[in-house]
Amino acid sequence: MGARALSRKFHGKHKAFPDPGGKELSLERDAKKRRPVFRAIEARAFRRTKGAAVSPGPGNLVFLQRSIRYGRAASQEQGIETPLKTSISVPAPVGAPARPLLARIASRLLLAAGLGASALAPPWGAKALDLSDRGALWQVVHKLCLPMHATLGLPLPCLAVDDKRGFVVIRAPGDATRIIIVPTDRLEGIESPSLLREDAPNFWAYAWDERERVASAAPRPLGWDDIGMAINSRHARTQDQMHIHVDCLDARLKKALAGAKLSTQRWSTLDLRPWGRYRAKRLPETGLERSPFKIVAEEIPGARSSMGLQTIAVAGVTGAQGERGFALLEQGAGGSAEELLDHQCRAERG
């Protein structure tokens, strides 16, 4: 069966699911009929188009298939049963044409799945979300994750939305293990002055608490000293919304840190090949109770007035007696500490 025929089959099965401009819709209705259709769509479209470019449109089967698969994976990771067994109300914009609720949600999921894609228009023809510029990450958080969480009670396309502590968790597109911690407030990056306020949220501690999402997706077992976090400098980042990367630590860095004798009292300079020189110090297991932003600003000469040039990494380390702690690494030359992470999560590096 071709893609067009399968698309007609899908839409024919779902004529009972109109989107009457904001009226209440039940997703529980005919759930048993929908599941086989989803499976058929996923299996056929994946076999036919694996690795192909996606051009979103009302009849594009790959667009719908990948969106459904992305949303299902994120929901399962959150322990959310799909399809939803509830009645929900999703108001459409004034004058919006009627479209199946599933198609509207799928359209929005695809927007987040392609952070590097060109600008895509929402399904009702409103102003496009521009996902090709440096504001793309903020658009995903502000215009997708938060509205979906508020309207449906789901974090999609994010993995999680933490209202109380003010951040979301996103699976980085194209990476199996890497997650990104993003504040729900507008903060441009490491240079944002509010990060140094005494009452500022400790996003590094929040990010470390989410590390199990990396471990659960890794191709190998990960220990405390296999995971790291990083934030890039203003000049090295691609997005102007503050975010912390959490992923597997590069095996070469893990080995270098295991042989380094770092002090908890003073900074040392490490020549970390192939990345260059980093300042480093050891933090105890409770060391993330104080934000690394503040530690760097207070302890590195001149850092407070030039935070945009700083790049910071935090790596889990284990001492000779098995005691846990962290290595705090800093470089003030406008670099990218994300280079210390391995997005392929390899056990060995040459």
Tab-separated table of C-alpha atoms in Angstrom:
chain	number	residue	atom	x	y	z
A	1	MET	CA	0.000	0.000	0.000
A	2	GLY	CA	1.427	3.380	-0.994
A	3	ALA	CA	1.804	6.354	1.296
A	4	ARG	CA	-1.211	8.156	-0.181
A	5	ALA	CA	-3.415	5.097	0.146
A	6	LEU	CA	-2.297	4.541	3.713
A	7	SER	CA	-2.942	8.198	4.466
A	8	ARG	CA	-6.486	7.860	3.075
A	9	LYS	CA	-6.938	4.739	5.196
A	10	PHE	CA	-5.813	6.639	8.278
A	11	HIS	CA	-8.070	9.627	7.705
A	12	GLY	CA	-10.965	7.351	6.778
A	13	LYS	CA	-10.624	5.584	10.116
A	14	HIS	CA	-10.728	8.895	11.946
A	15	LYS	CA	-13.786	10.620	10.503
A	16	ALA	CA	-15.324	10.192	13.931
A	17	PHE	CA	-12.755	12.550	15.416
A	18	PRO	CA	-13.533	16.058	14.119
A	19	ASP	CA	-12.051	19.134	15.731
A	20	PRO	CA	-15.066	21.444	16.029
A	21	GLY	CA	-13.179	24.606	16.936
A	22	GLY	CA	-12.741	24.002	20.638
A	23	LYS	CA	-15.582	21.619	21.533
A	24	GLU	CA	-14.846	18.848	23.978
A	25	LEU	CA	-13.257	15.776	22.379
A	26	SER	CA	-12.891	12.265	23.767
A	27	LEU	CA	-9.638	10.458	23.020
A	28	GLU	CA	-10.869	7.264	24.664
A	29	ARG	CA	-13.512	6.734	22.015
A	30	ASP	CA	-12.670	3.911	19.579
A	31	ALA	CA	-9.195	3.590	21.096
A	32	LYS	CA	-9.004	-0.082	20.148
A	33	LYS	CA	-9.566	0.788	16.491
A	34	ARG	CA	-6.860	3.437	16.504
A	35	ARG	CA	-4.030	1.303	17.878
A	36	PRO	CA	-3.739	-1.088	14.881
A	37	VAL	CA	-3.803	1.882	12.506
A	38	PHE	CA	-0.975	3.570	14.412
A	39	ARG	CA	1.084	0.392	14.289
A	40	ALA	CA	0.525	-0.003	10.555
A	41	ILE	CA	1.420	3.615	9.884
A	42	GLU	CA	4.581	3.404	11.969
A	43	ALA	CA	5.798	0.120	10.488
A	44	ARG	CA	5.157	0.960	6.843
A	45	ALA	CA	6.336	4.560	6.941
A	46	PHE	CA	9.512	3.710	8.827
A	47	ARG	CA	10.441	0.975	6.334
A	48	ARG	CA	9.747	3.204	3.340
A	49	THR	CA	11.359	6.423	4.467
A	50	LYS	CA	14.031	5.760	7.091
A	51	GLY	CA	16.571	8.558	6.893
A	52	ALA	CA	14.612	10.554	4.314
A	53	ALA	CA	13.955	14.264	4.636
A	54	VAL	CA	10.545	15.181	6.020
A	55	SER	CA	8.370	17.833	4.442
A	56	PRO	CA	5.416	18.436	6.790
A	57	GLY	CA	1.986	18.731	5.262
A	58	PRO	CA	-1.599	17.562	5.816
A	59	GLY	CA	-1.097	14.388	3.804
A	60	ASN	CA	2.485	13.606	4.654
A	61	LEU	CA	2.459	10.203	6.277
A	62	VAL	CA	6.060	10.363	7.471
A	63	PHE	CA	5.333	13.643	9.200
A	64	LEU	CA	2.458	12.071	11.110
A	65	GLN	CA	4.281	8.798	11.793
A	66	ARG	CA	7.403	10.388	13.238
A	67	SER	CA	5.366	12.799	15.319
A	68	ILE	CA	3.268	10.015	16.804
A	69	ARG	CA	6.347	7.905	17.490
A	70	TYR	CA	8.168	10.844	19.130
A	71	GLY	CA	5.192	11.670	21.314
A	72	ARG	CA	4.614	8.036	22.268
A	73	ALA	CA	8.241	7.565	23.311
A	74	ALA	CA	8.204	10.702	25.433
A	75	SER	CA	4.910	9.689	27.032
A	76	GLN	CA	6.159	6.197	27.851
A	77	GLU	CA	9.323	7.641	29.383
A	78	GLN	CA	7.070	9.665	31.676
A	79	GLY	CA	4.978	6.591	32.539
A	80	ILE	CA	1.942	8.088	30.792
A	81	GLU	CA	-0.457	5.620	29.227
A	82	THR	CA	-1.387	6.394	25.636
A	83	PRO	CA	-3.887	7.062	24.200
A	84	LEU	CA	-5.192	9.389	26.906
A	85	LYS	CA	-8.200	8.083	28.792
A	86	THR	CA	-9.819	11.412	29.367
A	87	SER	CA	-11.918	14.078	27.751
A	88	ILE	CA	-10.081	17.252	26.900
A	89	SER	CA	-10.921	20.640	25.510
A	90	VAL	CA	-8.489	22.212	23.076
A	91	PRO	CA	-9.672	25.609	21.809
A	92	ALA	CA	-8.663	26.376	18.254
A	93	PRO	CA	-7.655	29.891	17.210
A	94	VAL	CA	-10.509	32.048	15.950
A	95	GLY	CA	-11.204	31.250	12.319
A	96	ALA	CA	-9.074	28.114	12.311
A	97	PRO	CA	-10.237	25.351	9.966
A	98	ALA	CA	-11.421	22.123	11.565
A	99	ARG	CA	-8.712	19.430	11.708
A	100	PRO	CA	-8.397	16.177	13.636
A	101	LEU	CA	-7.019	16.780	17.108
A	102	LEU	CA	-4.346	14.146	16.563
A	103	ALA	CA	-3.079	15.923	13.456
A	104	ARG	CA	-2.864	19.227	15.302
A	105	ILE	CA	-0.890	17.685	18.151
A	106	ALA	CA	1.341	15.769	15.739
A	107	SER	CA	2.127	18.953	13.852
A	108	ARG	CA	3.328	20.610	17.019
A	109	LEU	CA	5.392	17.596	18.027
A	110	LEU	CA	7.268	17.695	14.745
A	111	LEU	CA	8.181	21.321	15.289
A	112	ALA	CA	10.091	20.381	18.411
A	113	ALA	CA	11.607	17.277	16.871
A	114	GLY	CA	13.432	19.420	14.303
A	115	LEU	CA	15.284	22.126	16.176
A	116	GLY	CA	17.538	22.669	13.194
A	117	ALA	CA	14.780	22.663	10.608
A	118	SER	CA	13.512	25.650	8.686
A	119	ALA	CA	10.498	27.665	9.828
A	120	LEU	CA	7.312	25.591	9.946
A	121	ALA	CA	3.785	26.946	10.100
A	122	PRO	CA	1.311	25.706	12.730
A	123	PRO	CA	-1.493	23.596	11.227
A	124	TRP	CA	-4.066	26.397	11.340
A	125	GLY	CA	-1.934	28.742	9.240
A	126	ALA	CA	-0.875	31.105	12.017
A	127	LYS	CA	2.551	32.727	12.150
A	128	ALA	CA	5.306	30.155	11.752
A	129	LEU	CA	7.583	29.062	14.537
A	130	ASP	CA	11.055	29.834	13.260
A	131	LEU	CA	13.133	26.843	14.307
A	132	SER	CA	16.233	27.809	12.353
A	133	ASP	CA	17.388	30.803	14.385
A	134	ARG	CA	18.953	31.260	17.812
A	135	GLY	CA	15.539	31.593	19.416
A	136	ALA	CA	14.353	28.132	18.411
A	137	LEU	CA	14.874	26.508	21.796
A	138	TRP	CA	12.881	29.206	23.561
A	139	GLN	CA	10.065	28.808	21.041
A	140	VAL	CA	9.906	25.071	21.711
A	141	VAL	CA	9.702	25.652	25.464
A	142	HIS	CA	7.417	28.684	25.441
A	143	LYS	CA	5.121	27.861	22.527
A	144	LEU	CA	5.004	24.069	22.653
A	145	CYS	CA	5.997	22.379	25.909
A	146	LEU	CA	4.398	24.824	28.326
A	147	PRO	CA	1.075	25.170	26.427
A	148	MET	CA	0.822	21.390	25.987
A	149	HIS	CA	1.518	20.913	29.684
A	150	ALA	CA	-1.044	23.539	30.685
A	151	THR	CA	-3.732	22.347	28.256
A	152	LEU	CA	-3.339	18.567	28.183
A	153	GLY	CA	-1.342	17.875	31.326
A	154	LEU	CA	1.415	16.395	29.142
A	155	PRO	CA	4.960	17.777	28.801
A	156	LEU	CA	5.175	16.957	25.096
A	157	PRO	CA	7.355	17.409	23.166
A	158	CYS	CA	9.526	17.864	26.262
A	159	LEU	CA	10.230	14.895	28.503
A	160	ALA	CA	9.205	16.790	31.623
A	161	VAL	CA	7.954	20.168	32.799
A	162	ASP	CA	8.750	21.149	36.392
A	163	ASP	CA	6.487	24.062	37.267
A	164	LYS	CA	7.677	24.439	40.835
A	165	ARG	CA	11.391	24.635	40.082
A	166	GLY	CA	10.991	26.347	36.721
A	167	PHE	CA	12.604	24.145	34.092
A	168	VAL	CA	11.856	21.642	31.354
A	169	VAL	CA	13.760	18.571	30.166
A	170	ILE	CA	14.213	18.025	26.440
A	171	ARG	CA	15.729	15.078	24.628
A	172	ALA	CA	18.255	16.606	22.232
A	173	PRO	CA	17.176	15.893	18.627
A	174	GLY	CA	19.383	13.325	16.956
A	175	ASP	CA	21.018	12.102	20.176
A	176	ALA	CA	19.939	8.953	21.973
A	177	THR	CA	21.226	9.917	25.404
A	178	ARG	CA	21.714	13.691	25.652
A	179	ILE	CA	19.137	15.741	27.487
A	180	ILE	CA	18.909	19.509	27.865
A	181	ILE	CA	17.710	21.344	30.962
A	182	VAL	CA	16.051	24.637	30.007
A	183	PRO	CA	14.592	27.290	32.351
A	184	THR	CA	10.974	28.255	31.795
A	185	ASP	CA	11.929	31.901	32.352
A	186	ARG	CA	13.613	33.852	29.575
A	187	LEU	CA	17.359	33.693	30.259
A	188	GLU	CA	19.712	34.222	27.342
A	189	GLY	CA	22.602	32.171	28.629
A	190	ILE	CA	25.512	31.860	31.017
A	191	GLU	CA	25.903	35.644	31.072
A	192	SER	CA	22.380	36.271	32.462
A	193	PRO	CA	22.857	38.320	35.685
A	194	SER	CA	19.884	36.670	37.393
A	195	LEU	CA	21.806	33.369	37.546
A	196	LEU	CA	24.082	34.935	40.155
A	197	ARG	CA	21.316	36.156	42.436
A	198	GLU	CA	21.307	34.552	45.860
A	199	ASP	CA	17.765	33.247	45.299
A	200	ALA	CA	18.434	31.987	41.746
A	201	PRO	CA	17.300	28.421	40.972
A	202	ASN	CA	20.158	25.924	41.041
A	203	PHE	CA	19.767	24.511	37.552
A	204	TRP	CA	22.963	22.457	37.862
A	205	ALA	CA	21.545	20.490	40.779
A	206	TYR	CA	18.271	20.036	38.909
A	207	ALA	CA	20.168	18.817	35.841
A	208	TRP	CA	22.135	16.255	37.850
A	209	ASP	CA	18.898	14.964	39.346
A	210	GLU	CA	17.732	14.174	35.792
A	211	ARG	CA	20.789	12.072	34.877
A	212	GLU	CA	18.841	8.817	35.029
A	213	ARG	CA	17.281	9.835	31.713
A	214	VAL	CA	20.760	9.619	30.209
A	215	ALA	CA	21.594	6.326	31.904
A	216	SER	CA	18.327	4.672	30.879
A	217	ALA	CA	18.957	5.468	27.208
A	218	ALA	CA	22.664	4.580	27.153
A	219	PRO	CA	23.981	1.546	25.249
A	220	ARG	CA	26.012	0.489	28.302
A	221	PRO	CA	25.733	0.694	32.094
A	222	LEU	CA	26.729	4.115	33.419
A	223	GLY	CA	28.233	4.883	36.783
A	224	TRP	CA	28.466	8.123	38.744
A	225	ASP	CA	31.685	9.051	36.932
A	226	ASP	CA	30.323	8.315	33.447
A	227	ILE	CA	28.004	11.333	33.306
A	228	GLY	CA	28.776	15.004	32.894
A	229	MET	CA	27.062	18.358	32.403
A	230	ALA	CA	28.117	21.399	30.414
A	231	ILE	CA	27.116	24.892	29.375
A	232	ASN	CA	28.726	26.681	26.453
A	233	SER	CA	29.921	30.265	26.343
A	234	ARG	CA	27.894	32.958	24.618
A	235	HIS	CA	30.159	32.775	21.562
A	236	ALA	CA	30.114	28.984	21.223
A	237	ARG	CA	26.415	28.271	21.705
A	238	THR	CA	23.820	28.053	18.950
A	239	GLN	CA	20.746	29.011	21.011
A	240	ASP	CA	20.037	32.136	23.034
A	241	GLN	CA	18.051	30.446	25.768
A	242	MET	CA	20.094	29.205	28.706
A	243	HIS	CA	20.438	25.429	28.714
A	244	ILE	CA	22.628	22.819	30.349
A	245	HIS	CA	23.656	19.693	28.442
A	246	VAL	CA	23.639	16.374	30.326
A	247	ASP	CA	25.185	13.336	28.669
A	248	CYS	CA	27.859	10.669	28.843
A	249	LEU	CA	31.284	11.929	29.803
A	250	ASP	CA	33.964	11.499	27.163
A	251	ALA	CA	35.947	8.393	28.154
A	252	ARG	CA	39.220	10.277	27.655
A	253	LEU	CA	38.166	12.939	30.143
A	254	LYS	CA	37.035	10.307	32.631
A	255	LYS	CA	40.487	8.739	32.457
A	256	ALA	CA	42.235	12.101	32.807
A	257	LEU	CA	40.165	13.096	35.836
A	258	ALA	CA	40.770	9.725	37.493
A	259	GLY	CA	44.497	10.437	37.390
A	260	ALA	CA	44.276	14.083	38.426
A	261	LYS	CA	44.737	15.067	42.053
A	262	LEU	CA	42.217	17.865	42.356
A	263	SER	CA	41.884	19.954	45.485
A	264	THR	CA	38.642	21.102	47.047
A	265	GLN	CA	40.375	24.285	48.237
A	266	ARG	CA	42.109	25.644	45.153
A	267	TRP	CA	41.931	25.556	41.381
A	268	SER	CA	44.407	23.621	39.243
A	269	THR	CA	45.170	23.985	35.543
A	270	LEU	CA	44.747	20.775	33.564
A	271	ASP	CA	46.079	20.255	30.046
A	272	LEU	CA	43.243	18.166	28.674
A	273	ARG	CA	44.110	16.888	25.243
A	274	PRO	CA	42.665	17.273	22.680
A	275	TRP	CA	40.563	20.058	24.184
A	276	GLY	CA	43.160	22.360	25.695
A	277	ARG	CA	43.569	23.845	29.142
A	278	TYR	CA	40.813	23.991	31.748
A	279	ARG	CA	40.855	25.200	35.321
A	280	ALA	CA	39.523	22.512	37.629
A	281	LYS	CA	38.737	21.834	41.261
A	282	ARG	CA	37.022	19.055	43.151
A	283	LEU	CA	33.639	19.405	44.782
A	284	PRO	CA	32.301	16.997	47.412
A	285	GLU	CA	29.191	14.942	46.758
A	286	THR	CA	27.136	17.770	48.251
A	287	GLY	CA	29.047	20.353	46.206
A	288	LEU	CA	26.171	21.128	43.867
A	289	GLU	CA	24.232	22.668	46.724
A	290	ARG	CA	25.920	25.869	45.565
A	291	SER	CA	25.526	26.702	41.899
A	292	PRO	CA	28.689	26.345	39.780
A	293	PHE	CA	27.738	29.670	38.189
A	294	LYS	CA	28.295	31.355	41.539
A	295	ILE	CA	31.429	29.351	42.358
A	296	VAL	CA	33.069	30.415	39.091
A	297	ALA	CA	31.930	34.040	39.409
A	298	GLU	CA	33.250	34.288	42.961
A	299	GLU	CA	36.496	32.316	42.675
A	300	ILE	CA	37.868	32.960	39.174
A	301	PRO	CA	39.438	36.439	38.879
A	302	GLY	CA	37.492	38.607	36.431
A	303	ALA	CA	34.854	35.962	35.728
A	304	ARG	CA	31.914	37.869	37.210
A	305	SER	CA	32.349	40.719	34.732
A	306	SER	CA	32.893	38.393	31.767
A	307	MET	CA	30.510	35.484	32.332
A	308	GLY	CA	29.641	35.411	28.638
A	309	LEU	CA	33.172	34.189	27.925
A	310	GLN	CA	32.987	31.386	30.474
A	311	THR	CA	32.212	27.786	29.664
A	312	ILE	CA	31.618	25.356	32.521
A	313	ALA	CA	31.484	21.588	32.883
A	314	VAL	CA	30.678	19.392	35.860
A	315	ALA	CA	31.759	15.749	35.808
A	316	GLY	CA	31.004	13.011	38.274
A	317	VAL	CA	34.204	11.601	39.800
A	318	THR	CA	34.945	8.752	42.195
A	319	GLY	CA	37.880	8.779	44.618
A	320	ALA	CA	40.318	5.987	45.427
A	321	GLN	CA	38.154	4.886	48.349
A	322	GLY	CA	34.977	5.032	46.275
A	323	GLU	CA	33.904	8.414	47.589
A	324	ARG	CA	31.751	10.352	45.169
A	325	GLY	CA	32.236	13.938	44.152
A	326	PHE	CA	32.466	16.252	41.176
A	327	ALA	CA	35.131	17.851	39.048
A	328	LEU	CA	34.234	21.456	38.250
A	329	LEU	CA	35.947	22.598	35.058
A	330	GLU	CA	36.079	26.139	33.700
A	331	GLN	CA	37.551	27.936	30.727
A	332	GLY	CA	37.247	31.671	30.118
A	333	ALA	CA	38.144	32.030	26.453
A	334	GLY	CA	34.713	31.740	24.864
A	335	GLY	CA	34.877	27.990	24.417
A	336	SER	CA	32.480	25.054	24.433
A	337	ALA	CA	32.618	22.687	27.397
A	338	GLU	CA	30.066	20.535	25.605
A	339	GLU	CA	33.100	19.112	23.784
A	340	LEU	CA	33.900	17.207	26.983
A	341	LEU	CA	30.747	15.118	26.554
A	342	ASP	CA	30.370	12.170	24.208
A	343	HIS	CA	26.971	12.164	22.539
A	344	GLN	CA	27.655	8.660	21.202
A	345	CYS	CA	28.372	7.408	24.724
A	346	ARG	CA	31.374	5.279	23.786
A	347	ALA	CA	33.098	3.243	26.479
A	348	GLU	CA	36.537	3.835	24.959
A	349	ARG	CA	38.047	6.658	22.897
A	350	GLY	CA	41.356	6.510	21.076
